[in-house]
mmCIF file of C-alpha atoms in Angstrom:
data_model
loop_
_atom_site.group_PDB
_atom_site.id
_atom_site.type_symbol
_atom_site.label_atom_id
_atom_site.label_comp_id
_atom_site.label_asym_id
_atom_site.label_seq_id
_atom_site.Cartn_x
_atom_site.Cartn_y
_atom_site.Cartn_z
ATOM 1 C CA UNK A 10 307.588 292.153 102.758
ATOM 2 C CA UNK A 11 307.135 295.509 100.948
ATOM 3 C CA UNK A 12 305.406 296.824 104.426
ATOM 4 C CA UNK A 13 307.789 295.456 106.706
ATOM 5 C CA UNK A 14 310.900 297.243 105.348
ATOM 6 C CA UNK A 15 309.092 300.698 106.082
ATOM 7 C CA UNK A 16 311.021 299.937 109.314
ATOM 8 C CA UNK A 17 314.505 299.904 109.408
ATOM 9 C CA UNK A 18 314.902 300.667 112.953
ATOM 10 C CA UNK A 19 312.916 300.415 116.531
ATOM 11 C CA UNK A 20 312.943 303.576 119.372
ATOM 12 C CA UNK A 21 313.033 301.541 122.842
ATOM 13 C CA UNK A 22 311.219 304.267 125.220
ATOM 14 C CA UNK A 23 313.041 302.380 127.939
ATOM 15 C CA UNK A 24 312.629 302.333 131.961
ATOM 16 C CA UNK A 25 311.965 306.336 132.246
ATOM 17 C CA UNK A 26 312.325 309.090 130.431
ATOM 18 C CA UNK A 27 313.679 311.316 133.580
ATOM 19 C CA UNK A 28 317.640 312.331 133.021
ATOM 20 C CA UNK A 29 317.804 311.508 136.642
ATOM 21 C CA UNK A 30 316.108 308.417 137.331
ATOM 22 C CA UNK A 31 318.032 307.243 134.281
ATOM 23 C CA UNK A 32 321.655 308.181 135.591
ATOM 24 C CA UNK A 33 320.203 306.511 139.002
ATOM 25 C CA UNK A 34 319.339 303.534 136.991
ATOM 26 C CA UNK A 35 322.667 303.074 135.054
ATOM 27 C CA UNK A 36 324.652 302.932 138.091
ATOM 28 C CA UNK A 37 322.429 300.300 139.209
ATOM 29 C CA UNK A 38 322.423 298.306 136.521
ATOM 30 C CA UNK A 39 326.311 298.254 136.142
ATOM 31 C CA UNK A 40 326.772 297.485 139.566
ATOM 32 C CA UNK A 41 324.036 294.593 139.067
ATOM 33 C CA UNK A 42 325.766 293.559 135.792
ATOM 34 C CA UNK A 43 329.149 293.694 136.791
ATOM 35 C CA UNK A 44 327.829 291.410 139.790
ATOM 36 C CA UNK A 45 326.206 288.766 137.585
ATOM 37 C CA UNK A 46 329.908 288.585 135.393
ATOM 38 C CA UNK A 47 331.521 288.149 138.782
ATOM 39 C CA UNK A 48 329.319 285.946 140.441
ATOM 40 C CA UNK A 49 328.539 283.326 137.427
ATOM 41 C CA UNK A 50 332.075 283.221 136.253
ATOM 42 C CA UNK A 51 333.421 282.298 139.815
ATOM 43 C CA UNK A 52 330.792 279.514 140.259
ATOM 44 C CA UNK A 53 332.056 278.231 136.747
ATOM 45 C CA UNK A 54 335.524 278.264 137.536
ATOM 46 C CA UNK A 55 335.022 277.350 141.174
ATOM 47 C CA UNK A 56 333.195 273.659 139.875
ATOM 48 C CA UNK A 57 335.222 273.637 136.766
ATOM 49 C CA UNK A 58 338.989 273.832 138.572
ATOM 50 C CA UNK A 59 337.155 271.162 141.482
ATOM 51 C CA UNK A 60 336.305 267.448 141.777
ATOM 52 C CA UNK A 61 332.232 269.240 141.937
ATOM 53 C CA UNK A 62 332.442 268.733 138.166
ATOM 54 C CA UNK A 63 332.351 265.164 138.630
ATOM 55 C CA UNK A 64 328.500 265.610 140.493
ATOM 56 C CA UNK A 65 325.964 266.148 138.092
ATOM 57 C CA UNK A 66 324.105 268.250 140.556
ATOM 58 C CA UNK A 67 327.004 271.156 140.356
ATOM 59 C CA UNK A 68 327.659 269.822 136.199
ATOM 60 C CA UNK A 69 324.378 271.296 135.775
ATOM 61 C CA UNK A 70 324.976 274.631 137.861
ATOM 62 C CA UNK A 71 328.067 275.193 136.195
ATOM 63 C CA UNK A 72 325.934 275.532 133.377
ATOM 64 C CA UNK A 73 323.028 276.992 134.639
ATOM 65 C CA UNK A 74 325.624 280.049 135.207
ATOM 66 C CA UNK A 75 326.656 280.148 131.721
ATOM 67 C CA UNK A 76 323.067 280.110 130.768
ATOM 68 C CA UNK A 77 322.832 282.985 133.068
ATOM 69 C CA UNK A 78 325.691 284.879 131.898
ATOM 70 C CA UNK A 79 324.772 284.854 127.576
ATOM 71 C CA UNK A 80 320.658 285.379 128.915
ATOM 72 C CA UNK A 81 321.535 288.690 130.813
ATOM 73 C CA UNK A 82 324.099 289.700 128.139
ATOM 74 C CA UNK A 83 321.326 289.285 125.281
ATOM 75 C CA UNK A 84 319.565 292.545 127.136
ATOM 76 C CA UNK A 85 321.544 294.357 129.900
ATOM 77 C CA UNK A 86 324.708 296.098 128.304
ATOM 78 C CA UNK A 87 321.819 297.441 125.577
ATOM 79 C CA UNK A 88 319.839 298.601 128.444
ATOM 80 C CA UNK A 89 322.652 299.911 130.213
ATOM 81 C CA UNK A 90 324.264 301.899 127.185
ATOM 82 C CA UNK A 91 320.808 302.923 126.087
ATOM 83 C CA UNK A 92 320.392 304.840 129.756
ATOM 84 C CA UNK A 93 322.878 307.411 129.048
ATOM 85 C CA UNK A 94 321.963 307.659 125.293
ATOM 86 C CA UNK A 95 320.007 310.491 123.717
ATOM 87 C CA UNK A 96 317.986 308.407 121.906
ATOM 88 C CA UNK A 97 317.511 304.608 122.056
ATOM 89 C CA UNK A 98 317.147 302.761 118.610
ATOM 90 C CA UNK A 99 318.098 299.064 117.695
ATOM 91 C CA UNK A 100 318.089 298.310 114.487
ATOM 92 C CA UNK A 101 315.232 296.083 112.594
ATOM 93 C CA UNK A 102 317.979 293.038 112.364
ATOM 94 C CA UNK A 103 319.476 294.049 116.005
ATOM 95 C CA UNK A 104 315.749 293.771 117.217
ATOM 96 C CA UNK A 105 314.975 289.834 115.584
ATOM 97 C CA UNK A 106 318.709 288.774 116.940
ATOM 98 C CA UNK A 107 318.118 289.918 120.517
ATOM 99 C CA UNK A 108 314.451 288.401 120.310
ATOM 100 C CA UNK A 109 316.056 285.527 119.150
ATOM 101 C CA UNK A 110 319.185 284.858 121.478
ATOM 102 C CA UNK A 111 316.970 286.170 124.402
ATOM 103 C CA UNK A 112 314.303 283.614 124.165
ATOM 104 C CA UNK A 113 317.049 280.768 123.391
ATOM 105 C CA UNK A 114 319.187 281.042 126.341
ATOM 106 C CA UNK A 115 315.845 281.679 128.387
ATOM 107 C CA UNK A 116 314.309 278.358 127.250
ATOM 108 C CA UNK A 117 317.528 276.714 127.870
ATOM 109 C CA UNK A 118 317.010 278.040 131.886
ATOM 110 C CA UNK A 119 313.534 276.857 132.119
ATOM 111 C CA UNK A 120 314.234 273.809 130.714
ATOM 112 C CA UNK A 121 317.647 272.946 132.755
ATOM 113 C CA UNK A 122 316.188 274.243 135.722
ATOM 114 C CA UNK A 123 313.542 270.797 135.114
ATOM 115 C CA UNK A 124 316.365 268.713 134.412
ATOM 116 C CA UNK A 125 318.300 270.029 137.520
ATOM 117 C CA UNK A 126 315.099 268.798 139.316
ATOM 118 C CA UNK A 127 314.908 265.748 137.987
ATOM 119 C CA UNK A 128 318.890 265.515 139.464
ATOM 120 C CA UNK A 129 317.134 266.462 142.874
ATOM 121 C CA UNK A 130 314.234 263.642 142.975
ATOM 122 C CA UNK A 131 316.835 260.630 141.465
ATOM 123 C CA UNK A 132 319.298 261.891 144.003
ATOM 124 C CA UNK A 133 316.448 261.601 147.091
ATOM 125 C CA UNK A 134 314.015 259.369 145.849
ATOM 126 C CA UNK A 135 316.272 256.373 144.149
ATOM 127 C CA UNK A 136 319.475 257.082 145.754
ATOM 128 C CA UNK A 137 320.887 253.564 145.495
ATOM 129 C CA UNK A 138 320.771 254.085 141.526
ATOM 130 C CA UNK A 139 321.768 257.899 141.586
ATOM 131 C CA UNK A 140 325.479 256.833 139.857
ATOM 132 C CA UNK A 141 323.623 254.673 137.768
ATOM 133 C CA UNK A 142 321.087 256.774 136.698
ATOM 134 C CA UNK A 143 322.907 260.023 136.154
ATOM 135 C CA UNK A 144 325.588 259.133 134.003
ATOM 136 C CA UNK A 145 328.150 261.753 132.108
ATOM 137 C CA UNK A 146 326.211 260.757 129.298
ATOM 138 C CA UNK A 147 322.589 261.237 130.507
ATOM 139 C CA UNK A 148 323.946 264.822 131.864
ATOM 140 C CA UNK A 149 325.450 265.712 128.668
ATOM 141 C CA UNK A 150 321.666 264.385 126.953
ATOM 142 C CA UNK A 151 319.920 266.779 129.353
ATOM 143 C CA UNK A 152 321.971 269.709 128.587
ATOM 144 C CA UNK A 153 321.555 268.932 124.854
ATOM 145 C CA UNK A 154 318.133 268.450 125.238
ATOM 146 C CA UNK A 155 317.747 271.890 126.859
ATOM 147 C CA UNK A 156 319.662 274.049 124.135
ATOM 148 C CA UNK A 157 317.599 272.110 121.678
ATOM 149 C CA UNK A 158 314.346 272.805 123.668
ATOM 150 C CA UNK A 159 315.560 276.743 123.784
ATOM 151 C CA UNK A 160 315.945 276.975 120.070
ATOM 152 C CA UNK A 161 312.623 275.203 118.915
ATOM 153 C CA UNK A 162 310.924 277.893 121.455
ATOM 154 C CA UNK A 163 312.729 280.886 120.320
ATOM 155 C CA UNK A 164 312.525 279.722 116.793
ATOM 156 C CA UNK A 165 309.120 279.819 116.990
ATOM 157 C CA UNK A 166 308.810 283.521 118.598
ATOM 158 C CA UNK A 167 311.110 284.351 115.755
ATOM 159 C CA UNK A 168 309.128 283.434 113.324
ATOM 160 C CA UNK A 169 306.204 285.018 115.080
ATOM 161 C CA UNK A 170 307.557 288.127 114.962
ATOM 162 C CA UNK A 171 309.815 288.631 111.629
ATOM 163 C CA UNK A 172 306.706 287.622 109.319
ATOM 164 C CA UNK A 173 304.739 290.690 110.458
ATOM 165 C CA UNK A 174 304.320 293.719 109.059
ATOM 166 C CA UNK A 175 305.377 297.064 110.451
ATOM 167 C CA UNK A 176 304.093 300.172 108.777
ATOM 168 C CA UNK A 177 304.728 302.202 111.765
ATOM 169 C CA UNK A 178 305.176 304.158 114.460
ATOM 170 C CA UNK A 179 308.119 302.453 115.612
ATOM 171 C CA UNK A 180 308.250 303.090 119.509
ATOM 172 C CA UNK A 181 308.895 299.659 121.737
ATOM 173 C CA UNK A 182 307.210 300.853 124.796
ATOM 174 C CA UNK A 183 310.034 298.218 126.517
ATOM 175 C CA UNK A 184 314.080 298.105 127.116
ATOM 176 C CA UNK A 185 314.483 295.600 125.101
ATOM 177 C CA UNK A 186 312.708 293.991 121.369
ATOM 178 C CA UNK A 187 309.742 291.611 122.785
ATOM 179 C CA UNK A 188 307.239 289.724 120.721
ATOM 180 C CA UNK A 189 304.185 291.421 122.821
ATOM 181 C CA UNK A 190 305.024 294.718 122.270
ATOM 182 C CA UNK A 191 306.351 294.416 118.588
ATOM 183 C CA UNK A 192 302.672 292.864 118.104
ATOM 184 C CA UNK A 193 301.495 295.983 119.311
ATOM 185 C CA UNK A 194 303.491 297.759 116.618
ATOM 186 C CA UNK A 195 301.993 295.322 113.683
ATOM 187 C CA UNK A 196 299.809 296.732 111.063
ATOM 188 C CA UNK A 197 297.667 293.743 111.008
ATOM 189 C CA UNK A 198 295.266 291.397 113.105
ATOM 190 C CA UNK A 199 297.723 289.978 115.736
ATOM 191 C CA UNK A 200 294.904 287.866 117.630
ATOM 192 C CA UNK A 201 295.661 284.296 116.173
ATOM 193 C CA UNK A 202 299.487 285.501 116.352
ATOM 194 C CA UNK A 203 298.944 286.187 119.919
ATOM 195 C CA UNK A 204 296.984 283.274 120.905
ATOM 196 C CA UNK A 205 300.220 281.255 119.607
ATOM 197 C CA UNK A 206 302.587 283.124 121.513
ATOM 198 C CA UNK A 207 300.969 282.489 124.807
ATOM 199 C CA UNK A 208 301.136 278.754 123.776
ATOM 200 C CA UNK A 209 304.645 279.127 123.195
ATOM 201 C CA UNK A 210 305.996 280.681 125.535
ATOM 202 C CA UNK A 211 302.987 280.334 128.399
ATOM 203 C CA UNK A 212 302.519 276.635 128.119
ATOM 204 C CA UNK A 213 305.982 276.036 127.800
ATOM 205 C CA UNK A 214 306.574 277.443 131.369
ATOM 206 C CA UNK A 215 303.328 276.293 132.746
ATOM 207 C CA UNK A 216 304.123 272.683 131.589
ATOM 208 C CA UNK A 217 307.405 273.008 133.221
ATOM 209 C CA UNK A 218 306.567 274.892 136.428
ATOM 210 C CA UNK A 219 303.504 271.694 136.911
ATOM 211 C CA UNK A 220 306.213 269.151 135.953
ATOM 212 C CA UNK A 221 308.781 270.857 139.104
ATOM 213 C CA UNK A 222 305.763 271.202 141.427
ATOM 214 C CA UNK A 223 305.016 267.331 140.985
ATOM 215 C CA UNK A 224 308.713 266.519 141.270
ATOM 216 C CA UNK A 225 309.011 268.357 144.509
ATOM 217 C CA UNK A 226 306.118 267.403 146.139
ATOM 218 C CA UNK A 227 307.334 263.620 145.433
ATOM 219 C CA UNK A 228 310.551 264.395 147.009
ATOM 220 C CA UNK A 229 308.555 265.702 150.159
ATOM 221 C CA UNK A 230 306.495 263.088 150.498
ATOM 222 C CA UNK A 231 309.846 260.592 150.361
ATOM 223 C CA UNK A 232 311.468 262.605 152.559
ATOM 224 C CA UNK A 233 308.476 262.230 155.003
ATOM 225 C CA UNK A 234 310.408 258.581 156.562
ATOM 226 C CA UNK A 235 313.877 259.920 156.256
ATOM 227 C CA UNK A 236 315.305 260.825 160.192
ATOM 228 C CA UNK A 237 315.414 264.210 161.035
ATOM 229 C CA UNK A 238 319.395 264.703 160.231
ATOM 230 C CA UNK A 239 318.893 263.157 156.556
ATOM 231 C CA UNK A 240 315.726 264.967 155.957
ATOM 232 C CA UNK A 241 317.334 268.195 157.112
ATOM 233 C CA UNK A 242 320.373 267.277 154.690
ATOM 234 C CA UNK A 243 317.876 266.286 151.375
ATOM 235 C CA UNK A 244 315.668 269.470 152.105
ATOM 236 C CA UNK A 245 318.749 271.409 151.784
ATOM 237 C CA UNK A 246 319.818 270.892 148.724
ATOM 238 C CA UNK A 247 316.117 271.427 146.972
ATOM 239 C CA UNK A 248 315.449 274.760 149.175
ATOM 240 C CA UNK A 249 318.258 276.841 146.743
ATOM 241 C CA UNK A 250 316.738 275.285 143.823
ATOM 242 C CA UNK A 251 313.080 276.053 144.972
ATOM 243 C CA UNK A 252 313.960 279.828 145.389
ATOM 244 C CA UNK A 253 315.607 280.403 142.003
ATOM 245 C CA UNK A 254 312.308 278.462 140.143
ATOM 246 C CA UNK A 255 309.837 280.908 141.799
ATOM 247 C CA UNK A 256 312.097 283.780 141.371
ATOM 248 C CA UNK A 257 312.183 283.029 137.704
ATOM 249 C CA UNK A 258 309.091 281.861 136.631
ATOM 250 C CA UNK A 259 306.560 284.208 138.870
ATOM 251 C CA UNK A 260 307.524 287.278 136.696
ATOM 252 C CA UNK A 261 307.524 284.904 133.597
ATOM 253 C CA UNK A 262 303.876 284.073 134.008
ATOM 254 C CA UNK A 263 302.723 287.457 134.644
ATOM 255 C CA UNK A 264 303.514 288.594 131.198
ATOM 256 C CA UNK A 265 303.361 285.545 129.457
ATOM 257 C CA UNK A 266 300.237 283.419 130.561
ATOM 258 C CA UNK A 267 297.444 286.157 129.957
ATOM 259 C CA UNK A 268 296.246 288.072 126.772
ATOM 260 C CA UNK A 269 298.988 289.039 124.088
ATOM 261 C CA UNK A 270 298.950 292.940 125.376
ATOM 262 C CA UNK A 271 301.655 295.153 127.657
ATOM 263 C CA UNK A 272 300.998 296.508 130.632
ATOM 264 C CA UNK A 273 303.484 299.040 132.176
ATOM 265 C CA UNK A 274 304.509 297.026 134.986
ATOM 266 C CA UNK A 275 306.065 294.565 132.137
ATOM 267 C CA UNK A 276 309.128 296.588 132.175
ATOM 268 C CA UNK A 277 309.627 295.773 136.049
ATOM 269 C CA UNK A 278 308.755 291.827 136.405
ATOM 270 C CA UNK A 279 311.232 291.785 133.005
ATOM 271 C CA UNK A 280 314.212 292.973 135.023
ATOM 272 C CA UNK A 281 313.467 290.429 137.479
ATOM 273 C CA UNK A 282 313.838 287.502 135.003
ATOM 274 C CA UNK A 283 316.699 289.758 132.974
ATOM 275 C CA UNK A 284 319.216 291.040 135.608
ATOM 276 C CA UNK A 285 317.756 290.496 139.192
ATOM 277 C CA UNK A 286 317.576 286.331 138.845
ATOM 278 C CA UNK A 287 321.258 285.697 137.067
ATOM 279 C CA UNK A 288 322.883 288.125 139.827
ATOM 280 C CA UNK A 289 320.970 286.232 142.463
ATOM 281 C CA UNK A 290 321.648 282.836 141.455
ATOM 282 C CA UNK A 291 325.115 282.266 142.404
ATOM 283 C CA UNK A 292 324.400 283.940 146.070
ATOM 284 C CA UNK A 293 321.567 281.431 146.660
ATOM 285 C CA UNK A 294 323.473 278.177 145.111
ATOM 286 C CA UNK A 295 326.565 279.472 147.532
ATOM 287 C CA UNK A 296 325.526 281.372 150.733
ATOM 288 C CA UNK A 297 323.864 277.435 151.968
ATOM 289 C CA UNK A 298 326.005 275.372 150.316
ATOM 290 C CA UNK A 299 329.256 274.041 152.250
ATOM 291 C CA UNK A 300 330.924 272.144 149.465
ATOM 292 C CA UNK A 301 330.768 275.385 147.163
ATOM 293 C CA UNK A 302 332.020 277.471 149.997
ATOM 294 C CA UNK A 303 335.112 275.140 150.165
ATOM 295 C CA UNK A 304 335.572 275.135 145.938
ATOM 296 C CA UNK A 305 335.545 278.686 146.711
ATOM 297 C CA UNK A 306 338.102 279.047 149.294
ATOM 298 C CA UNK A 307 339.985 276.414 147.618
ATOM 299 C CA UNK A 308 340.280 278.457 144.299
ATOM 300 C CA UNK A 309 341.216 281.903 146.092
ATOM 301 C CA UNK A 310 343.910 279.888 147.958
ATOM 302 C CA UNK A 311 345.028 278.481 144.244
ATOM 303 C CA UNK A 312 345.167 282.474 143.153
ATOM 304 C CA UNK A 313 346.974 283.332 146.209
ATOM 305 C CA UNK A 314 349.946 280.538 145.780
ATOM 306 C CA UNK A 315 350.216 281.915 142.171
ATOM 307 C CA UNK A 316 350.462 285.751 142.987
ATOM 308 C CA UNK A 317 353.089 284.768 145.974
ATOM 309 C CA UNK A 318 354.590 282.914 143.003
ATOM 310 C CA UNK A 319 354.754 285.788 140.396
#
């Protein structure tokens, strides 16, 4: 314990250390975050003010974006502030919270992002028992089970990290507090340590990218005897869902299912799963999807009768 409180405070060396490539950056990154508040918070209201609450398949969007929204916040106004700062610290405790809330709402998304699936291949596969098989209750289970999935893994990367000891230096070589590179900061062995964070947080998304890949290729191979209208209209709804999985868990397994080291290109497959994923989601769950289009128009029309009424 003694050891540990030699730090009181982390340096984040962040995305560059250029004055101009970091102005070029913030810019960026508010535009991108100011797009992800925008974009989640209409697809919330848009299902929330419409009868697509009553589907489970949009339930579970609606909450996918909220997942979205608290994950990016955990990292990108830090990130953002940090780019115009002089010098980037985060406090010891600030460090542990954001590791903390980070990996929560991040195993929350993996983990609805199965049970959105799961939605997908009852929907297709056992369509006659869709209503009875996704019930309000068994949606509200799934979403419980996810948040309680998300804290068991980011209580465990927690506790990974805040029992080790940091003598110093202090530099993150990241934007944000990580468990790889804060094992890089420990002043002890960190092999076992990071043998158990590539089970935690590698397994965990391996188990649950095989588990989608399975559920998929069932649906394909149902889909197989479906006409070519129906098949066109199943397809559709899975292709959305298929591009935010890979978009999110490519980057995710290049950092976390290899060897408990960093490597610079961490920084840039971390912004994918950090700020470029939550500001594409709501573009690909909208741009090919009619009955959110229609929400959407339906709830500017709303706003419209209310300004005309004001």
């Amino acid at each position: 314990m003694e050891n540990r409180n030699n730090i009181t405070e982390f340096i984040l060396l962040g995305l560059s250390q250029k004055k101009e490539i970091e102005i070029l950056c913030f810019l960026l990154f508010l535009l991108c975050y100011t797009a992800i508040l925008i974009g989640n918070l209409l697809v919330m209201i848009s299902i929330t003010s419409s009868q697509l609450r009553k589907q489970p398949m949009y339930f579970f969007l609606s909450y996918l974006s909220l997942s979205d929204l608290c994950y990016t916040s955990t990292v990108t106004p830090k990130l953002i502030t940090d780019l115009l700062a002089a010098k980037k610290t985060i406090s010891y405790n600030g460090c542990m919270t954001q590791l903390f809330t980070m990996h929560f709402f991040g195993g929350i998304e993996v983990f609805l992002l199965a049970g959105m699936a799961y939605d997908r291949y009852v929907a297709i596969c056992k369509p006659l028992r869709y209503t009875l098989i996704m019930t309000r209750q068994k949606c509200v289970a799934v979403i419980a089970a996810a948040c309680a999935g998300g804290f068991l893994h980011s209580f465990g990367q927690f506790l990974l990290a805040i029992f080790l000891p940091y003598c110093g230096p202090n530099e993150i070589d990241h934007y944000f507090c990580d468990v790889y590179p804060l094992l890089k900061l420990a002043c002890t062995d960190t092999t076992r340590i990071g043998l158990l964070v590539v089970a935690n947080s590698g397994l965990m998304g391996l188990v649950t990218f095989v588990v989608l890949l399975i559920s998929y290729a069932v649906i394909l191979y149902t889909v197989r005897s479906y006409s070519v209208e129906n098949r066109r209209k199943a397809l559709s709804t899975c292709s959305s869902h298929i591009t935010v999985v890979v978009l999110f868990f490519a980057p995710l397994f290049f950092i976390y299912i290899r060897p408990a080291t960093t490597l610079p290109e961490d920084k840039v497959f971390a912004l994918f799963y950090t700020i470029i994923v939550p500001m594409l989601n709501p573009l690909i769950y909208t741009l090919r999807n009619s009955e959110m289009k229609n929400a959407m128009k339906k709830l500017r029309g709303h706003i419209a009768v209310r300004e005309e009424m004001n």
